[in-house]
Amino acid sequence: MIRFQGVGKEYPRTGIALSHITFHLRKGEFAFLTGPSGSGKSTILKLAYMEEKPSHGDVRVSGLSGRGASRREVAKLRRKLGIVFQDFRLLEDRNAEANVAFALEVTDTPKAAIQPRVHRALAQVGLASKATSFPRELSGGEQQRVAIARALVNDPFVLIADEPTGNLDDRATRGIFQLLRDINSTGTAVLMATHDLDLVRRADYRVIELNHGRIVYDSAEPPPTEAAGGAP
Amino acid sequence: MRLATREAFTGFRKSPLLSVLGIVTIAFSLFAFGLFALVALNIRNALQAVEERVEIRAFVADGTSPEAIATAMGDIGSFPEVQQVTYVSPDDALVRAKEEMREFSDVFESGFLPGSMDIRLRPGFRDPATVKAVADRAGTYQFVDDVRYGQEWVEKLYRLRTLATFAGLALGAAFALVAVIIIGATIRTAVLARSREIAIMRLVGATDGFVRMPFLIDGFVKGVLGGLLALGMTWFAAQTITRHMIQTEFFDARVAALGVIAGALIGLLGSLFSVGRHLKEV
Ligand SMILES: Nc1ncnc2c1ncn2[C@@H]1O[C@H](COP(=O)(O)OP(=O)(O)OP(=O)(O)O)[C@@H](O)[C@H]1O
Ligand SMILES: [Mg+2]
């Protein structure tokens, strides 16, 4: 699935963003990435969908190594990932179904297969009735649902979400979170960065907490501080 | 492909002015090139006509026996470079001189001109080096007094032609480069206008080839249109020159097609550069 092994990341100008990151997201697992702003959450997600390459160690996603992957292999990998962001990233000049269909069109899906899959994805996020609405005609929560439908339409094995509720009010946040839980319950793994601790507390999911580019807590692993920095 | 074609034409729809500008710059660069090529073509044709008259004259000493001349002519005629050898007797030479310079005909009235063997070379053997080599060989006969072939003139002719060719190539390359840069800039604007879309495409797993395709089609279509426009303008220029100045020959269909293909290549190259640059950045 997604495996980080001793990963470090240095950016050209800002320096070290991550160091010694090791964790394994299992099949069907739901995990939160938490930590203060600038602690490296988005960087971990970028490494996972291979927008960035690791400076040290390796990231393996579905068998593909982040160190050696070609651009073509990365493109093929992303067809099996669903990626959503705080700012939705929808195309303003296309309606909801066209936005969802876009993910299929650019991956050469046969035309006949597109329409039914788009409708299924929109139904899955509860937006079947707004298929022809444009993003500006939708609320923030609805726009995020369209983005999630777009992420789901290729049947990904994992949903990677970078603060998906960051721009939403409480009600919409709860709705989107419930949607992510439903998606997870059908077997899709979820890796979600958030600093909404309420949300984290509400569910009994794995929590990976970052600080200054290091994992300071991982609920699925024994506390690392004693073991790693212990007595000689 | 379906999507790519549709996307390519949204470029035209969304920024018609820029698209027209792109096409016109391609057209003008190719037009400039075309004009030069037209001049080169016509110079070449003119040179060819002049070249056909390149002739070596081996002047024969007075009193040489006809047999010796006939043997020498047989020899020379068998050189692979030689097309034809004709003997011009002193009497013929006088007649010819009178014809060629009618207004001075009285000067030749009582004069004497030496006989000569006039050697014409085959096409492809009329370059200065070959002309000189044949002339030197003709000069080895005892009875040949002097060999003339307008050596300086032939060399000048050739230098002019070489110069014309190189200037044409250099100018053409420069113009093509400018066209690539300009079309690259117009496509770059289109790329930037759609950078958000491109980012999303890549996020959902579009390959670079897929992202590139609409821009390549865009560049290709603009290039072909620019090429056709340039062809039209060049043709019009040739017509105008023919009407008002001198008879000019236009390119044949193959060269014309080559011009349009060059336009397409410029368009493709321009978009390849700008999309490639963008993809490298993201
Ligand atoms: N593209 C980049 N170029 C240079 N430095 C970067 C880049 N992206 C992130 N960084 C740096 O890496 C560090 C971690 O950033 P990152 O975006 O991963 O944090 P984050 O935990 O997602 O923060 P936030 O909660 O504010 O989104 C920061 O110090 C940031 O300045
Ligand atoms: Mg972030």
Coordinates of N, CA and C in Angstrom, one line a residue, chain B residues 60-232:
Chain B
V60 N 44.1 27.2 -81.7 CA 45.0 26.3 -82.4 C 46.0 27.2 -83.2
A61 N 47.2 26.8 -83.2 CA 48.3 27.5 -83.9 C 48.0 27.5 -85.4
D62 N 48.3 28.5 -86.0 CA 48.1 28.6 -87.5 C 49.0 27.5 -88.2
G63 N 48.4 26.8 -89.1 CA 49.1 25.9 -89.9 C 49.1 24.5 -89.3
T64 N 48.3 24.2 -88.2 CA 48.2 22.9 -87.7 C 47.5 22.0 -88.7
S65 N 48.0 20.7 -88.8 CA 47.3 19.9 -89.7 C 45.9 19.5 -89.2
P66 N 45.0 19.4 -90.2 CA 43.6 19.0 -89.8 C 43.6 17.6 -89.1
E67 N 44.5 16.7 -89.5 CA 44.5 15.4 -88.8 C 44.8 15.5 -87.3
A68 N 45.9 16.3 -87.0 CA 46.2 16.5 -85.6 C 45.0 17.1 -84.8
I69 N 44.4 18.0 -85.5 CA 43.2 18.6 -84.8 C 42.1 17.6 -84.6
A70 N 41.9 16.8 -85.6 CA 40.8 15.8 -85.5 C 41.1 14.8 -84.4
T71 N 42.4 14.3 -84.3 CA 42.8 13.4 -83.3 C 42.6 14.0 -81.9
A72 N 43.1 15.2 -81.7 CA 42.9 15.9 -80.4 C 41.4 16.0 -80.1
M73 N 40.6 16.3 -81.1 CA 39.2 16.5 -80.8 C 38.5 15.2 -80.4
G74 N 39.0 14.1 -81.0 CA 38.5 12.8 -80.6 C 38.9 12.5 -79.2
D75 N 40.1 12.8 -78.8 CA 40.6 12.6 -77.4 C 39.7 13.4 -76.4
I76 N 39.7 14.7 -76.7 CA 38.9 15.6 -75.8 C 37.5 15.2 -75.7
G77 N 36.9 14.8 -76.8 CA 35.5 14.4 -76.8 C 35.2 13.2 -76.0
S78 N 36.3 12.4 -75.7 CA 36.1 11.2 -74.9 C 36.2 11.4 -73.4
F79 N 36.7 12.7 -73.0 CA 36.7 13.0 -71.6 C 35.3 12.8 -71.0
P80 N 35.1 12.3 -69.9 CA 33.8 12.1 -69.3 C 33.1 13.4 -69.1
E81 N 33.8 14.5 -68.8 CA 33.2 15.8 -68.5 C 32.7 16.5 -69.7
V82 N 33.2 16.0 -70.9 CA 32.9 16.8 -72.1 C 31.6 16.4 -72.8
Q83 N 30.9 17.4 -73.1 CA 29.6 17.1 -73.8 C 29.9 17.1 -75.3
Q84 N 30.6 18.1 -75.7 CA 30.7 18.3 -77.2 C 32.0 19.1 -77.5
V85 N 32.6 18.8 -78.6 CA 33.8 19.6 -79.0 C 33.5 20.0 -80.5
T86 N 33.6 21.2 -80.8 CA 33.5 21.7 -82.2 C 34.7 22.4 -82.6
Y87 N 35.0 22.3 -83.9 CA 36.2 23.0 -84.4 C 35.6 24.3 -85.1
V88 N 36.2 25.4 -84.7 CA 35.9 26.6 -85.4 C 37.1 27.1 -86.2
S89 N 37.0 27.1 -87.4 CA 38.1 27.4 -88.3 C 38.3 29.0 -88.3
P90 N 39.4 29.4 -88.6 CA 39.7 30.9 -88.6 C 38.6 31.7 -89.4
D91 N 38.1 31.1 -90.5 CA 37.1 31.8 -91.3 C 35.8 31.8 -90.4
D92 N 35.4 30.7 -89.9 CA 34.2 30.6 -89.0 C 34.3 31.6 -87.9
A93 N 35.5 31.7 -87.3 CA 35.7 32.6 -86.1 C 35.4 34.0 -86.5
L94 N 35.8 34.3 -87.7 CA 35.6 35.7 -88.2 C 34.2 36.0 -88.4
V95 N 33.5 35.0 -89.0 CA 32.0 35.2 -89.2 C 31.3 35.4 -87.8
R96 N 31.7 34.5 -86.9 CA 31.1 34.5 -85.6 C 31.3 35.9 -84.9
A97 N 32.6 36.3 -85.0 CA 32.9 37.5 -84.3 C 32.1 38.7 -84.9
K98 N 32.0 38.7 -86.2 CA 31.2 39.7 -86.8 C 29.8 39.7 -86.4
E99 N 29.2 38.5 -86.2 CA 27.9 38.4 -85.8 C 27.7 38.8 -84.4
E100 N 28.6 38.4 -83.5 CA 28.5 38.7 -82.1 C 28.7 40.2 -81.9
M101 N 29.5 40.8 -82.6 CA 29.7 42.3 -82.4 C 29.5 43.0 -83.7
R102 N 28.3 43.1 -84.1 CA 27.8 43.6 -85.4 C 28.4 45.1 -85.6
E103 N 28.3 45.8 -84.5 CA 28.7 47.2 -84.7 C 30.1 47.5 -84.9
F104 N 31.0 46.4 -84.6 CA 32.4 46.5 -84.9 C 32.8 45.7 -86.1
S105 N 31.9 45.3 -86.8 CA 32.2 44.3 -87.9 C 33.3 44.8 -88.8
D106 N 33.4 46.1 -89.0 CA 34.4 46.6 -89.9 C 35.8 46.3 -89.4
V107 N 35.9 46.3 -88.1 CA 37.2 46.1 -87.5 C 37.8 44.7 -87.9
F108 N 36.9 43.8 -88.1 CA 37.4 42.4 -88.4 C 37.6 42.2 -89.9
E109 N 37.2 43.2 -90.7 CA 37.2 43.1 -92.1 C 38.4 42.4 -92.7
S110 N 39.6 42.9 -92.3 CA 40.8 42.3 -92.9 C 41.6 41.5 -91.9
G111 N 41.0 41.4 -90.7 CA 41.8 40.8 -89.6 C 41.9 39.3 -89.7
F112 N 42.7 38.8 -88.7 CA 42.8 37.3 -88.7 C 42.5 36.8 -87.3
L113 N 41.7 35.8 -87.2 CA 41.4 35.2 -85.9 C 41.9 33.8 -86.0
P114 N 42.4 33.3 -84.9 CA 42.9 31.9 -84.9 C 41.7 30.9 -84.8
G115 N 41.9 29.7 -85.4 CA 40.9 28.7 -85.2 C 40.9 28.2 -83.8
S116 N 39.8 27.5 -83.4 CA 39.8 27.0 -82.0 C 38.9 25.7 -81.9
M117 N 39.3 25.0 -80.9 CA 38.4 23.9 -80.5 C 37.5 24.4 -79.4
D118 N 36.2 24.4 -79.6 CA 35.3 24.9 -78.6 C 34.8 23.7 -77.8
I119 N 35.0 23.7 -76.5 CA 34.6 22.6 -75.7 C 33.5 22.9 -74.8
R120 N 32.4 22.2 -74.9 CA 31.3 22.4 -73.9 C 31.2 21.2 -73.0
L121 N 31.0 21.5 -71.7 CA 31.0 20.5 -70.7 C 29.6 20.0 -70.4
R122 N 29.6 18.8 -69.9 CA 28.2 18.3 -69.5 C 27.7 19.0 -68.3
P123 N 26.4 19.1 -68.1 CA 25.8 19.7 -66.9 C 26.4 18.9 -65.7
G124 N 26.7 19.7 -64.6 CA 27.2 19.0 -63.4 C 28.7 19.0 -63.4
F125 N 29.3 19.4 -64.6 CA 30.8 19.5 -64.7 C 31.2 20.9 -65.0
R126 N 30.4 21.9 -64.6 CA 30.7 23.2 -65.1 C 31.2 24.1 -63.9
D127 N 31.6 23.4 -62.9 CA 32.2 24.2 -61.7 C 33.6 24.6 -62.1
P128 N 34.1 25.6 -61.4 CA 35.4 26.1 -61.7 C 36.5 25.1 -61.8
A129 N 36.6 24.2 -60.8 CA 37.6 23.2 -60.7 C 37.7 22.3 -61.9
T130 N 36.5 21.8 -62.3 CA 36.5 20.9 -63.5 C 36.8 21.7 -64.8
V131 N 36.3 22.9 -64.9 CA 36.6 23.7 -66.0 C 38.1 23.9 -66.2
K132 N 38.7 24.3 -65.1 CA 40.2 24.5 -65.1 C 40.9 23.2 -65.5
A133 N 40.5 22.1 -64.9 CA 41.2 20.8 -65.2 C 41.1 20.5 -66.7
V134 N 39.9 20.6 -67.2 CA 39.7 20.3 -68.7 C 40.5 21.3 -69.5
A135 N 40.5 22.5 -69.1 CA 41.3 23.6 -69.9 C 42.8 23.2 -69.8
D136 N 43.2 22.8 -68.7 CA 44.7 22.5 -68.6 C 45.0 21.3 -69.5
R137 N 44.1 20.3 -69.5 CA 44.4 19.2 -70.3 C 44.4 19.5 -71.8
A138 N 43.5 20.4 -72.2 CA 43.4 20.9 -73.6 C 44.7 21.6 -73.9
G139 N 45.3 22.3 -72.9 CA 46.5 23.1 -73.1 C 47.7 22.3 -73.3
T140 N 47.7 21.0 -73.0 CA 48.9 20.2 -73.2 C 49.2 19.8 -74.6
Y141 N 48.3 20.0 -75.5 CA 48.6 19.8 -76.9 C 49.6 20.8 -77.5
Q142 N 50.6 20.3 -78.2 CA 51.7 21.1 -78.7 C 51.2 22.3 -79.5
F143 N 50.1 22.0 -80.3 CA 49.7 23.0 -81.3 C 48.7 24.0 -80.7
V144 N 48.3 23.8 -79.4 CA 47.4 24.7 -78.8 C 48.2 25.9 -78.2
D145 N 47.9 27.1 -78.7 CA 48.6 28.3 -78.3 C 48.1 28.8 -77.0
D146 N 46.8 28.7 -76.8 CA 46.2 29.5 -75.6 C 44.9 28.8 -75.3
V147 N 44.5 28.8 -74.1 CA 43.2 28.3 -73.7 C 42.5 29.4 -72.9
R148 N 41.3 29.7 -73.3 CA 40.5 30.7 -72.5 C 39.2 30.1 -72.0
Y149 N 38.9 30.5 -70.9 CA 37.5 30.0 -70.4 C 36.9 31.0 -69.5
G150 N 37.3 32.2 -69.5 CA 36.7 33.2 -68.7 C 36.7 32.8 -67.2
Q151 N 38.0 32.4 -66.8 CA 38.2 31.8 -65.5 C 37.7 32.6 -64.4
E152 N 38.0 33.9 -64.3 CA 37.6 34.7 -63.2 C 36.0 34.8 -63.2
W153 N 35.5 34.9 -64.3 CA 34.1 35.1 -64.4 C 33.3 33.8 -63.9
V154 N 33.8 32.7 -64.3 CA 33.2 31.4 -63.8 C 33.3 31.3 -62.3
E155 N 34.5 31.7 -61.8 CA 34.7 31.6 -60.3 C 33.8 32.6 -59.6
K156 N 33.6 33.7 -60.1 CA 32.7 34.8 -59.5 C 31.3 34.3 -59.5
L157 N 30.9 33.7 -60.6 CA 29.6 33.2 -60.7 C 29.3 32.2 -59.6
Y158 N 30.3 31.3 -59.4 CA 30.1 30.2 -58.4 C 30.1 30.8 -57.0
R159 N 31.0 31.8 -56.8 CA 31.0 32.4 -55.4 C 29.7 33.0 -55.1
L160 N 29.1 33.7 -56.1 CA 27.8 34.3 -55.9 C 26.8 33.3 -55.5
R161 N 26.8 32.2 -56.2 CA 25.8 31.2 -56.0 C 26.0 30.6 -54.6
T162 N 27.2 30.3 -54.2 CA 27.5 29.8 -52.9 C 27.0 30.8 -51.8
L163 N 27.3 32.0 -52.1 CA 26.9 33.1 -51.1 C 25.4 33.1 -51.0
A164 N 24.7 33.1 -52.1 CA 23.3 33.1 -52.1 C 22.7 31.9 -51.3
T165 N 23.3 30.8 -51.6 CA 22.8 29.6 -50.9 C 23.0 29.7 -49.3
F166 N 24.2 30.1 -49.0 CA 24.4 30.2 -47.5 C 23.6 31.4 -46.9
A167 N 23.5 32.5 -47.5 CA 22.7 33.6 -47.0 C 21.3 33.1 -46.8
G168 N 20.8 32.4 -47.8 CA 19.4 31.9 -47.8 C 19.2 31.0 -46.6
L169 N 20.2 30.0 -46.4 CA 20.1 29.1 -45.3 C 20.1 29.8 -44.0
A170 N 21.1 30.7 -43.9 CA 21.3 31.4 -42.6 C 20.0 32.3 -42.3
L171 N 19.6 33.0 -43.2 CA 18.4 33.9 -43.0 C 17.2 33.0 -42.7
G172 N 17.1 31.9 -43.5 CA 15.9 31.1 -43.3 C 15.9 30.5 -41.9
A173 N 17.1 30.0 -41.4 CA 17.2 29.5 -40.1 C 16.8 30.5 -39.0
A174 N 17.4 31.7 -39.2 CA 17.1 32.8 -38.3 C 15.6 33.1 -38.2
F175 N 15.0 33.2 -39.4 CA 13.6 33.5 -39.4 C 12.8 32.4 -38.8
A176 N 13.2 31.2 -39.1 CA 12.4 30.0 -38.5 C 12.5 30.0 -37.0
L177 N 13.7 30.4 -36.5 CA 13.9 30.5 -35.0 C 13.0 31.5 -34.4
V178 N 13.0 32.7 -35.1 CA 12.1 33.7 -34.6 C 10.6 33.2 -34.5
A179 N 10.3 32.5 -35.6 CA 8.9 32.0 -35.7 C 8.6 31.0 -34.5
V180 N 9.6 30.2 -34.3 CA 9.4 29.2 -33.2 C 9.2 29.9 -31.9
I181 N 10.1 30.9 -31.7 CA 10.0 31.7 -30.4 C 8.6 32.3 -30.3
I182 N 8.2 33.0 -31.4 CA 6.9 33.7 -31.3 C 5.7 32.7 -31.1
I183 N 5.7 31.7 -31.8 CA 4.6 30.7 -31.7 C 4.7 30.1 -30.3
G184 N 5.9 29.8 -29.8 CA 6.1 29.3 -28.5 C 5.5 30.2 -27.5
A185 N 5.7 31.5 -27.6 CA 5.2 32.5 -26.7 C 3.7 32.5 -26.7
T186 N 3.1 32.4 -27.9 CA 1.6 32.4 -27.9 C 1.1 31.1 -27.3
I187 N 1.7 30.0 -27.6 CA 1.2 28.8 -27.0 C 1.5 28.8 -25.5
R188 N 2.6 29.4 -25.1 CA 2.9 29.5 -23.7 C 1.7 30.3 -22.9
T189 N 1.3 31.3 -23.6 CA 0.1 32.1 -23.0 C -1.1 31.2 -22.8
A190 N -1.3 30.3 -23.8 CA -2.4 29.4 -23.8 C -2.2 28.4 -22.7
V191 N -1.0 27.9 -22.5 CA -0.6 27.0 -21.5 C -0.9 27.6 -20.1
L192 N -0.4 28.8 -19.9 CA -0.5 29.5 -18.6 C -2.0 29.7 -18.3
A193 N -2.8 30.1 -19.3 CA -4.2 30.3 -19.1 C -4.9 29.0 -18.7
R194 N -4.3 27.9 -19.0 CA -4.9 26.6 -18.6 C -4.1 25.8 -17.6
S195 N -3.2 26.5 -16.9 CA -2.3 25.8 -16.0 C -3.1 25.1 -14.9
R196 N -4.2 25.7 -14.5 CA -5.0 25.1 -13.5 C -5.6 23.7 -14.0
E197 N -6.1 23.8 -15.2 CA -6.6 22.6 -15.8 C -5.5 21.5 -16.0
I198 N -4.3 22.0 -16.4 CA -3.2 21.0 -16.5 C -2.9 20.4 -15.2
A199 N -2.9 21.2 -14.2 CA -2.5 20.7 -12.8 C -3.6 19.6 -12.4
I200 N -4.8 19.9 -12.7 CA -5.9 18.9 -12.4 C -5.7 17.6 -13.2
M201 N -5.5 17.8 -14.5 CA -5.2 16.7 -15.4 C -4.2 15.8 -14.8
R202 N -3.1 16.4 -14.4 CA -1.9 15.6 -13.9 C -2.3 14.9 -12.6
L203 N -3.1 15.6 -11.8 CA -3.5 15.0 -10.5 C -4.4 13.7 -10.7
V204 N -5.2 13.7 -11.7 CA -6.0 12.6 -11.9 C -5.4 11.5 -12.8
G205 N -4.1 11.8 -13.2 CA -3.4 10.7 -13.9 C -3.3 10.8 -15.4
A206 N -3.4 12.0 -15.9 CA -3.1 12.2 -17.4 C -1.6 12.1 -17.6
T207 N -1.2 11.5 -18.7 CA 0.2 11.4 -19.0 C 0.7 12.7 -19.7
D208 N 2.0 12.9 -19.7 CA 2.5 14.2 -20.3 C 2.0 14.2 -21.8
G209 N 2.1 13.1 -22.4 CA 1.7 13.1 -23.8 C 0.2 13.6 -24.0
F210 N -0.6 13.1 -23.1 CA -2.0 13.6 -23.2 C -2.1 15.1 -22.9
V211 N -1.4 15.5 -22.0 CA -1.5 17.0 -21.6 C -0.9 17.8 -22.8
R212 N 0.1 17.3 -23.4 CA 0.7 18.0 -24.5 C -0.1 18.0 -25.8
M213 N -0.9 16.9 -26.0 CA -1.6 16.8 -27.3 C -2.4 18.0 -27.8
P214 N -3.3 18.5 -27.0 CA -4.1 19.6 -27.5 C -3.2 20.8 -28.0
F215 N -2.1 21.1 -27.2 CA -1.2 22.2 -27.6 C -0.5 21.9 -28.9
L216 N -0.1 20.6 -29.0 CA 0.6 20.2 -30.3 C -0.4 20.4 -31.4
I217 N -1.6 20.0 -31.3 CA -2.6 20.1 -32.4 C -2.8 21.6 -32.6
D218 N -2.9 22.4 -31.6 CA -3.0 23.8 -31.7 C -1.9 24.4 -32.5
G219 N -0.6 24.1 -32.1 CA 0.5 24.6 -32.8 C 0.6 24.1 -34.2
F220 N 0.3 22.8 -34.4 CA 0.3 22.3 -35.8 C -0.7 23.0 -36.7
V221 N -1.9 23.1 -36.2 CA -2.9 23.8 -37.1 C -2.5 25.2 -37.4
K222 N -2.0 25.9 -36.3 CA -1.6 27.3 -36.6 C -0.4 27.4 -37.6
G223 N 0.5 26.4 -37.5 CA 1.6 26.3 -38.4 C 1.2 26.1 -39.8
V224 N 0.2 25.2 -40.0 CA -0.2 24.9 -41.3 C -0.9 26.1 -41.9
L225 N -1.8 26.8 -41.1 CA -2.5 27.9 -41.6 C -1.5 29.1 -41.9
G226 N -0.5 29.2 -41.0 CA 0.6 30.2 -41.3 C 1.3 29.9 -42.6
G227 N 1.6 28.6 -42.8 CA 2.3 28.2 -44.0 C 1.5 28.5 -45.2
L228 N 0.2 28.2 -45.2 CA -0.7 28.4 -46.3 C -0.7 29.9 -46.6
L229 N -0.9 30.7 -45.6 CA -0.9 32.2 -45.7 C 0.4 32.7 -46.4
A230 N 1.5 32.2 -45.9 CA 2.8 32.6 -46.4 C 2.9 32.2 -47.9
L231 N 2.4 31.1 -48.2 CA 2.4 30.6 -49.6 C 1.6 31.6 -50.5
G232 N 0.5 31.9 -50.0 CA -0.4 32.9 -50.7 C 0.3 34.2 -50.9

